Amino acid sequence: MSNEALGAYKKAIEMYRRIDDSIGLATAYSNVSVVYLELKQDSTALPFALRALDIREQSGEKHNLSISHTNLGNIYSNLRDSIQALDHYSKTLNIDFELNDSVGISMAYTNIGILYYQGGSYKNAIPFLKKSIFLDSTLGDEFNLMISRFNLGEALFGLKKYDAALKEYKLSYEISSRLKSASYLFDNGKPMASCYDALGQQIEAYEILSALIPKYDSLFSDERKAALLELQRGFEVYKIDLENKLLRKSNNQKNATISNLNFTEKAFYLGLGFALITILILIIGLRRINYLNRSLRTKNSLIEEQNLALTSQTDHLQESIRENQNLVSLMVHDLKNPLAQVGSLAQLPIDDEVKDLIGRASQNGLDLIYDIMEVTHAESGELKLDKQQISIHELLTELAEEQLKAAENKNIKIILNEDPSIKRITSDKRIL
């Protein structure tokens, strides 16, 4: 049948060439390429499709130009030249947008989506296939909607989104049942079973494939019984594989049950052993704690005894300090009167220099007594300082004058060497 059509179309090429009918000639070239495409002779179909495209580009007839680009996209897709195929499908899409041809736009979306998922670009395929489904639903085109949903299922299956893929296959399967499309019944049924299988639902997979055979018996004509037989053999192989999977799954479940029982028994004994070890550790720990508590009580008692001894020693020391302070106070009191009497000698009619020396000596003695008293106060925490600004020059001069007489007696010369940068200090002059 295809050879007869091929011969007729080639004769049409010659006829349209003689009468110079470019539109008819382009159509004849396009038809020849389509026949070769159906015969899977894509390389032979390519030059005829290119010739048809060339003629239609010259004529500028948009609708047929869109068909030529679609035809070339199909040929390049079969030749595994995805770049050329995508280029022609994209040109088809652009032309159909110019023509506002919703059916053509939907088919272009479908072709681009198929091209992407067949090349393994599943994510890129999904947006185009969803757009195609939207347009087909809007147009009420069930046949193309069936194809688009099937292809979307294929893309989702490639992404291993089995639940979503199963949903699309089911919708396509329902449409193919209404349209009585035998080929798409099997095309959807088999991947539906694969989705069930991937989801671990082997029984559902078995049931869906079992339901396909009676449908094929009623839908296929006698001339396609051979194809049905081949599909049935494939189904039997698949069914055996599923039965084996179900059997393995059942055996695995039994083995898992036995393993769980063994594990439970082992876990019981392990738990019992662990409990005994824990109790033993607790007993040892309690005994250790009791020992530590006894040791701690002994140490606390010793510390208390040491604290009592230390408190006693502290009290004794404080008593000694008080006695020492009392003794110093008595000494100071006893020294004050004689020194005061020495100071009164300075009032007698004697040499001014001697008088001054006696006065200073007695005053220094008194100051020394006061210093002793201050030290006593400091030891008892009662020292009070009389801080004031003191001239370094005056202080050094007074000290030198006090020592001048004694120095002269010993032929010692006193020299004041002051630091001019230090003029005053803040302190208690009596202590200095």
Tab-separated table of C-alpha atoms in Angstrom, residues 76-428:
chain	number	residue	atom	x	y	z
A	76	TYR	CA	15.326	14.973	12.514
A	77	SER	CA	13.908	13.579	15.755
A	78	ASN	CA	14.029	10.052	14.292
A	79	LEU	CA	17.571	10.746	13.078
A	80	ARG	CA	18.507	11.703	16.674
A	81	ASP	CA	19.401	15.248	15.613
A	82	SER	CA	17.618	16.965	18.490
A	83	ILE	CA	19.044	20.431	17.720
A	84	GLN	CA	17.617	20.489	14.175
A	85	ALA	CA	14.372	18.912	15.366
A	86	LEU	CA	13.923	21.531	18.106
A	87	ASP	CA	14.680	24.310	15.615
A	88	HIS	CA	11.928	23.164	13.217
A	89	TYR	CA	9.379	22.522	15.987
A	90	SER	CA	10.081	26.011	17.363
A	91	LYS	CA	9.538	27.533	13.901
A	92	THR	CA	6.255	25.618	13.655
A	93	LEU	CA	5.218	27.057	17.025
A	94	ASN	CA	6.062	30.628	15.954
A	95	ILE	CA	4.107	30.298	12.676
A	96	ASP	CA	1.067	28.812	14.460
A	97	PHE	CA	1.133	31.710	16.923
A	98	GLU	CA	1.089	34.106	13.939
A	99	LEU	CA	-1.861	32.192	12.476
A	100	ASN	CA	-3.560	31.948	15.911
A	101	ASP	CA	-3.902	28.215	15.237
A	102	SER	CA	-4.602	26.693	18.670
A	103	VAL	CA	-4.538	23.119	17.358
A	104	GLY	CA	-1.175	23.692	15.680
A	105	ILE	CA	0.204	25.386	18.804
A	106	SER	CA	-0.895	22.446	20.954
A	107	MET	CA	0.728	19.928	18.597
A	108	ALA	CA	3.949	21.970	18.535
A	109	TYR	CA	4.018	22.030	22.346
A	110	THR	CA	3.499	18.260	22.363
A	111	ASN	CA	6.283	17.640	19.834
A	112	ILE	CA	8.748	19.823	21.763
A	113	GLY	CA	7.815	18.097	25.034
A	114	ILE	CA	8.291	14.643	23.477
A	115	LEU	CA	11.646	15.711	22.026
A	116	TYR	CA	12.851	16.863	25.439
A	117	TYR	CA	11.790	13.795	27.430
A	118	GLN	CA	13.070	11.373	24.786
A	119	GLY	CA	16.422	13.133	25.140
A	120	GLY	CA	16.310	12.700	28.917
A	121	SER	CA	15.436	16.360	29.671
A	122	TYR	CA	12.314	15.467	31.652
A	123	LYS	CA	12.071	18.749	33.560
A	124	ASN	CA	12.226	20.781	30.333
A	125	ALA	CA	9.510	18.616	28.770
A	126	ILE	CA	6.894	19.083	31.499
A	127	PRO	CA	6.010	22.814	30.935
A	128	PHE	CA	5.397	22.259	27.191
A	129	LEU	CA	3.260	19.163	27.780
A	130	LYS	CA	1.180	20.962	30.423
A	131	LYS	CA	0.541	23.840	27.999
A	132	SER	CA	-0.542	21.326	25.377
A	133	ILE	CA	-2.942	19.677	27.867
A	134	PHE	CA	-4.454	23.070	28.712
A	135	LEU	CA	-5.084	23.902	25.041
A	136	ASP	CA	-6.458	20.428	24.237
A	137	SER	CA	-8.832	20.646	27.213
A	138	THR	CA	-9.969	24.100	26.099
A	139	LEU	CA	-10.525	22.891	22.522
A	140	GLY	CA	-12.197	19.664	23.665
A	141	ASP	CA	-9.753	17.665	21.527
A	142	GLU	CA	-9.820	14.339	23.367
A	143	PHE	CA	-7.480	12.510	21.002
A	144	ASN	CA	-4.645	15.009	21.381
A	145	LEU	CA	-5.460	15.335	25.095
A	146	MET	CA	-4.992	11.560	25.408
A	147	ILE	CA	-1.595	11.817	23.688
A	148	SER	CA	-0.475	14.829	25.759
A	149	ARG	CA	-1.413	13.217	29.073
A	150	PHE	CA	0.381	10.021	28.094
A	151	ASN	CA	3.529	11.989	27.226
A	152	LEU	CA	3.344	13.967	30.478
A	153	GLY	CA	3.123	10.636	32.290
A	154	GLU	CA	6.281	9.503	30.480
A	155	ALA	CA	8.171	12.654	31.542
A	156	LEU	CA	7.048	12.292	35.167
A	157	PHE	CA	7.961	8.598	35.123
A	158	GLY	CA	11.440	9.587	33.929
A	159	LEU	CA	11.718	11.840	37.003
A	160	LYS	CA	10.601	8.864	39.158
A	161	LYS	CA	7.490	10.770	40.264
A	162	TYR	CA	5.458	7.588	40.048
A	163	ASP	CA	2.302	8.841	41.797
A	164	ALA	CA	2.002	11.861	39.482
A	165	ALA	CA	2.856	9.753	36.413
A	166	LEU	CA	0.234	7.154	37.371
A	167	LYS	CA	-2.411	9.889	37.570
A	168	GLU	CA	-1.645	11.070	34.002
A	169	TYR	CA	-1.542	7.508	32.632
A	170	LYS	CA	-4.937	6.798	34.205
A	171	LEU	CA	-6.491	9.910	32.652
A	172	SER	CA	-5.041	9.003	29.244
A	173	TYR	CA	-6.219	5.399	29.720
A	174	GLU	CA	-9.782	6.569	30.422
A	175	ILE	CA	-9.799	8.671	27.241
A	176	SER	CA	-8.361	5.796	25.171
A	177	SER	CA	-11.161	3.544	26.510
A	178	ARG	CA	-13.793	6.081	25.435
A	179	LEU	CA	-12.155	6.501	22.027
A	180	LYS	CA	-11.542	2.727	21.763
A	181	SER	CA	-7.913	3.375	20.900
A	182	ALA	CA	-6.403	-0.093	21.219
A	183	SER	CA	-2.806	1.039	20.842
A	184	TYR	CA	-3.065	3.703	23.547
A	185	LEU	CA	-4.892	1.292	25.852
A	186	PHE	CA	-1.783	-0.850	25.898
A	187	ASP	CA	0.558	2.167	25.745
A	188	ASN	CA	-1.040	3.480	28.954
A	189	GLY	CA	-1.742	0.128	30.592
A	190	LYS	CA	1.821	-1.100	30.550
A	191	PRO	CA	3.390	2.053	32.137
A	192	MET	CA	0.511	2.135	34.644
A	193	ALA	CA	1.560	-1.363	35.692
A	194	SER	CA	5.188	-0.162	35.832
A	195	CYS	CA	4.166	2.697	38.157
A	196	TYR	CA	2.299	0.301	40.443
A	197	ASP	CA	5.329	-1.986	40.369
A	198	ALA	CA	7.698	0.889	41.240
A	199	LEU	CA	5.390	1.896	44.112
A	200	GLY	CA	5.554	-1.666	45.478
A	201	GLN	CA	1.943	-2.457	44.508
A	202	GLN	CA	2.594	-5.578	42.456
A	203	ILE	CA	-0.960	-6.905	42.814
A	204	GLU	CA	-2.409	-3.740	41.216
A	205	ALA	CA	0.203	-4.020	38.449
A	206	TYR	CA	-0.848	-7.621	37.803
A	207	GLU	CA	-4.542	-6.678	37.729
A	208	ILE	CA	-4.104	-3.810	35.257
A	209	LEU	CA	-2.194	-6.013	32.818
A	210	SER	CA	-4.693	-8.846	33.220
A	211	ALA	CA	-7.471	-6.450	32.228
A	212	LEU	CA	-5.763	-5.542	28.925
A	213	ILE	CA	-6.090	-8.933	27.181
A	214	PRO	CA	-9.921	-9.086	26.971
A	215	LYS	CA	-9.974	-5.483	25.747
A	216	TYR	CA	-7.601	-6.382	22.933
A	217	ASP	CA	-9.774	-9.389	21.999
A	218	SER	CA	-12.776	-7.130	21.414
A	219	LEU	CA	-10.984	-4.149	19.892
A	220	PHE	CA	-8.489	-5.695	17.478
A	221	SER	CA	-9.512	-6.800	14.041
A	222	ASP	CA	-8.509	-10.189	12.659
A	223	GLU	CA	-5.615	-8.761	10.688
A	224	ARG	CA	-3.990	-7.510	13.888
A	225	LYS	CA	-4.244	-10.780	15.795
A	226	ALA	CA	-0.563	-11.449	15.148
A	227	ALA	CA	0.362	-8.165	16.823
A	228	LEU	CA	-1.983	-9.032	19.679
A	229	LEU	CA	-0.329	-12.423	20.063
A	230	GLU	CA	3.074	-10.761	20.314
A	231	LEU	CA	1.776	-8.353	22.933
A	232	GLN	CA	0.170	-11.225	24.803
A	233	ARG	CA	3.453	-13.118	24.891
A	234	GLY	CA	5.131	-10.018	26.256
A	235	PHE	CA	2.377	-9.751	28.821
A	236	GLU	CA	2.878	-13.368	29.896
A	237	VAL	CA	6.589	-12.698	30.420
A	238	TYR	CA	5.766	-9.588	32.389
A	239	LYS	CA	3.109	-11.477	34.377
A	240	ILE	CA	5.613	-14.221	35.267
A	241	ASP	CA	8.085	-11.559	36.328
A	242	LEU	CA	5.424	-9.949	38.519
A	243	GLU	CA	4.460	-13.314	40.002
A	244	ASN	CA	8.108	-13.925	40.833
A	245	LYS	CA	8.308	-10.501	42.445
A	246	LEU	CA	5.173	-11.223	44.480
A	247	LEU	CA	6.603	-14.579	45.517
A	248	ARG	CA	9.915	-12.983	46.502
A	249	LYS	CA	8.041	-10.276	48.381
A	250	SER	CA	5.998	-12.915	50.238
A	251	ASN	CA	9.148	-14.880	51.079
A	252	ASN	CA	10.876	-11.728	52.216
A	253	GLN	CA	7.926	-10.920	54.468
A	254	LYS	CA	8.035	-14.429	55.957
A	255	ASN	CA	11.777	-14.189	56.453
A	256	ALA	CA	11.324	-10.770	57.985
A	257	THR	CA	8.704	-12.188	60.378
A	258	ILE	CA	11.052	-15.009	61.404
A	259	SER	CA	13.903	-12.544	61.743
A	260	ASN	CA	11.705	-10.303	63.864
A	261	LEU	CA	10.855	-13.239	66.146
A	262	ASN	CA	14.525	-14.142	66.467
A	263	PHE	CA	15.372	-10.539	67.016
A	264	THR	CA	12.665	-10.239	69.691
A	265	GLU	CA	14.031	-13.284	71.521
A	266	LYS	CA	17.577	-11.981	71.281
A	267	ALA	CA	16.427	-8.560	72.350
A	268	PHE	CA	14.711	-10.084	75.423
A	269	TYR	CA	17.851	-11.858	76.580
A	270	LEU	CA	19.997	-8.859	75.785
A	271	GLY	CA	17.599	-6.658	77.714
A	272	LEU	CA	17.611	-9.065	80.663
A	273	GLY	CA	21.414	-9.151	80.684
A	274	PHE	CA	21.560	-5.394	80.440
A	275	ALA	CA	19.113	-5.064	83.348
A	276	LEU	CA	21.216	-7.397	85.538
A	277	ILE	CA	24.387	-5.500	84.687
A	278	THR	CA	22.618	-2.222	85.454
A	279	ILE	CA	21.448	-3.529	88.855
A	280	LEU	CA	24.984	-4.712	89.655
A	281	ILE	CA	26.406	-1.339	88.683
A	282	LEU	CA	23.807	0.393	90.873
A	283	ILE	CA	24.689	-1.805	93.871
A	284	ILE	CA	28.408	-1.105	93.428
A	285	GLY	CA	27.643	2.567	92.949
A	286	LEU	CA	25.537	2.736	96.117
A	287	ARG	CA	28.260	1.037	98.144
A	288	ARG	CA	30.796	3.469	96.742
A	289	ILE	CA	28.530	6.401	97.587
A	290	ASN	CA	28.095	5.147	101.169
A	291	TYR	CA	31.868	4.817	101.537
A	292	LEU	CA	32.393	8.326	100.178
A	293	ASN	CA	29.720	9.705	102.511
A	294	ARG	CA	31.411	8.123	105.544
A	295	SER	CA	34.784	9.466	104.413
A	296	LEU	CA	33.254	12.894	103.875
A	297	ARG	CA	31.691	12.911	107.349
A	298	THR	CA	35.071	11.967	108.877
A	299	LYS	CA	36.809	14.769	106.993
A	300	ASN	CA	34.083	17.240	107.983
A	301	SER	CA	34.544	16.309	111.647
A	302	LEU	CA	38.304	16.833	111.336
A	303	ILE	CA	37.755	20.201	109.662
A	304	GLU	CA	35.361	21.243	112.428
A	305	GLU	CA	37.961	20.319	115.051
A	306	GLN	CA	40.617	22.303	113.177
A	307	ASN	CA	38.237	25.258	112.898
A	308	LEU	CA	37.613	25.160	116.642
A	309	ALA	CA	41.373	25.040	117.316
A	310	LEU	CA	41.948	27.912	114.898
A	311	THR	CA	39.193	29.950	116.532
A	312	SER	CA	40.775	29.350	119.943
A	313	GLN	CA	44.204	30.399	118.633
A	314	THR	CA	42.692	33.509	117.068
A	315	ASP	CA	41.005	34.476	120.324
A	316	HIS	CA	44.280	33.939	122.204
A	317	LEU	CA	46.188	36.057	119.660
A	318	GLN	CA	43.656	38.855	119.857
A	319	GLU	CA	43.926	38.775	123.650
A	320	SER	CA	47.734	39.042	123.336
A	321	ILE	CA	47.354	42.008	120.988
A	322	ARG	CA	45.038	43.734	123.458
A	323	GLU	CA	47.491	43.133	126.290
A	324	ASN	CA	50.338	44.477	124.118
A	325	GLN	CA	48.318	47.570	123.292
A	326	ASN	CA	47.571	48.132	126.960
A	327	LEU	CA	51.281	47.790	127.767
A	328	VAL	CA	52.231	50.284	125.046
A	329	SER	CA	49.597	52.684	126.326
A	330	LEU	CA	51.061	52.470	129.822
A	331	MET	CA	54.603	53.040	128.448
A	332	VAL	CA	53.472	56.058	126.477
A	333	HIS	CA	51.697	57.460	129.494
A	334	ASP	CA	54.770	56.939	131.650
A	335	LEU	CA	57.096	58.573	129.065
A	336	LYS	CA	54.975	61.608	128.430
A	337	ASN	CA	55.561	63.193	131.809
A	338	PRO	CA	59.431	62.985	131.806
A	339	LEU	CA	59.561	64.299	128.263
A	340	ALA	CA	57.231	67.095	129.193
A	341	GLN	CA	59.565	67.966	132.047
A	342	VAL	CA	62.536	67.920	129.621
A	343	GLY	CA	60.578	70.242	127.406
A	344	SER	CA	60.037	72.610	130.346
A	345	LEU	CA	63.839	73.008	130.622
A	346	ALA	CA	63.663	74.964	127.423
A	347	GLN	CA	61.863	77.700	129.413
A	348	LEU	CA	64.906	78.246	131.598
A	349	PRO	CA	67.334	81.177	130.923
A	350	ILE	CA	69.828	79.262	128.787
A	351	ASP	CA	71.422	79.727	125.421
A	352	ASP	CA	68.782	80.081	122.675
A	353	GLU	CA	70.415	77.444	120.540
A	354	VAL	CA	70.462	74.913	123.414
A	355	LYS	CA	66.943	75.894	124.307
A	356	ASP	CA	65.811	75.290	120.738
A	357	LEU	CA	67.626	71.963	120.652
A	358	ILE	CA	66.024	70.828	123.941
A	359	GLY	CA	62.597	71.880	122.658
A	360	ARG	CA	62.991	69.981	119.434
A	361	ALA	CA	64.335	66.880	121.163
A	362	SER	CA	61.468	66.836	123.621
A	363	GLN	CA	58.995	67.437	120.798
A	364	ASN	CA	60.526	64.625	118.750
A	365	GLY	CA	60.260	62.359	121.789
A	366	LEU	CA	56.607	63.236	122.110
A	367	ASP	CA	56.123	62.731	118.387
A	368	LEU	CA	57.753	59.334	118.682
A	369	ILE	CA	55.372	58.433	121.483
A	370	TYR	CA	52.453	59.542	119.338
A	371	ASP	CA	53.842	57.418	116.510
A	372	ILE	CA	53.876	54.404	118.805
A	373	MET	CA	50.281	55.151	119.679
A	374	GLU	CA	49.389	55.471	115.995
A	375	VAL	CA	51.024	52.128	115.244
A	376	THR	CA	48.995	50.626	118.059
A	377	HIS	CA	45.859	52.127	116.546
A	378	ALA	CA	46.838	50.811	113.120
A	379	GLU	CA	47.199	47.295	114.485
A	380	SER	CA	43.712	47.572	115.961
A	381	GLY	CA	42.320	49.053	112.733
A	382	GLU	CA	41.765	52.544	114.209
A	383	LEU	CA	44.548	54.534	112.453
A	384	LYS	CA	43.446	57.955	111.193
A	385	LEU	CA	45.639	59.929	108.803
A	386	ASP	CA	45.783	63.718	108.708
A	387	LYS	CA	46.550	64.214	105.032
A	388	GLN	CA	47.735	67.657	103.898
A	389	GLN	CA	49.952	69.343	101.318
A	390	ILE	CA	53.586	69.282	102.544
A	391	SER	CA	56.457	71.319	101.078
A	392	ILE	CA	59.418	69.081	100.375
A	393	HIS	CA	61.836	71.998	100.862
A	394	GLU	CA	60.457	72.903	104.286
A	395	LEU	CA	60.394	69.271	105.407
A	396	LEU	CA	64.003	68.656	104.379
A	397	THR	CA	65.131	71.947	105.947
A	398	GLU	CA	63.562	71.039	109.294
A	399	LEU	CA	65.175	67.607	109.230
A	400	ALA	CA	68.588	69.109	108.397
A	401	GLU	CA	68.329	71.679	111.195
A	402	GLU	CA	67.478	68.935	113.696
A	403	GLN	CA	70.594	66.994	112.732
A	404	LEU	CA	72.860	70.035	112.231
A	405	LYS	CA	74.242	70.222	115.798
A	406	ALA	CA	75.033	66.547	115.960
A	407	ALA	CA	76.646	66.726	112.532
A	408	GLU	CA	78.864	69.667	113.518
A	409	ASN	CA	80.018	67.816	116.622
A	410	LYS	CA	81.152	64.979	114.355
A	411	ASN	CA	82.546	67.328	111.700
A	412	ILE	CA	79.903	66.157	109.186
A	413	LYS	CA	78.606	68.600	106.629
A	414	ILE	CA	74.925	68.325	105.695
A	415	ILE	CA	74.137	69.200	102.060
A	416	LEU	CA	70.548	69.453	100.780
A	417	ASN	CA	70.167	68.175	97.217
A	418	GLU	CA	66.525	68.618	96.233
A	419	ASP	CA	64.724	67.441	93.083
A	420	PRO	CA	63.135	70.635	91.677
A	421	SER	CA	60.416	68.627	89.886
A	422	ILE	CA	58.951	67.446	93.249
A	423	LYS	CA	57.751	70.447	95.241
A	424	ARG	CA	54.842	69.128	97.300
A	425	ILE	CA	53.403	65.812	98.391
A	426	THR	CA	50.173	64.795	100.126
A	427	SER	CA	50.745	62.888	103.377
A	428	ASP	CA	50.539	62.947	107.159
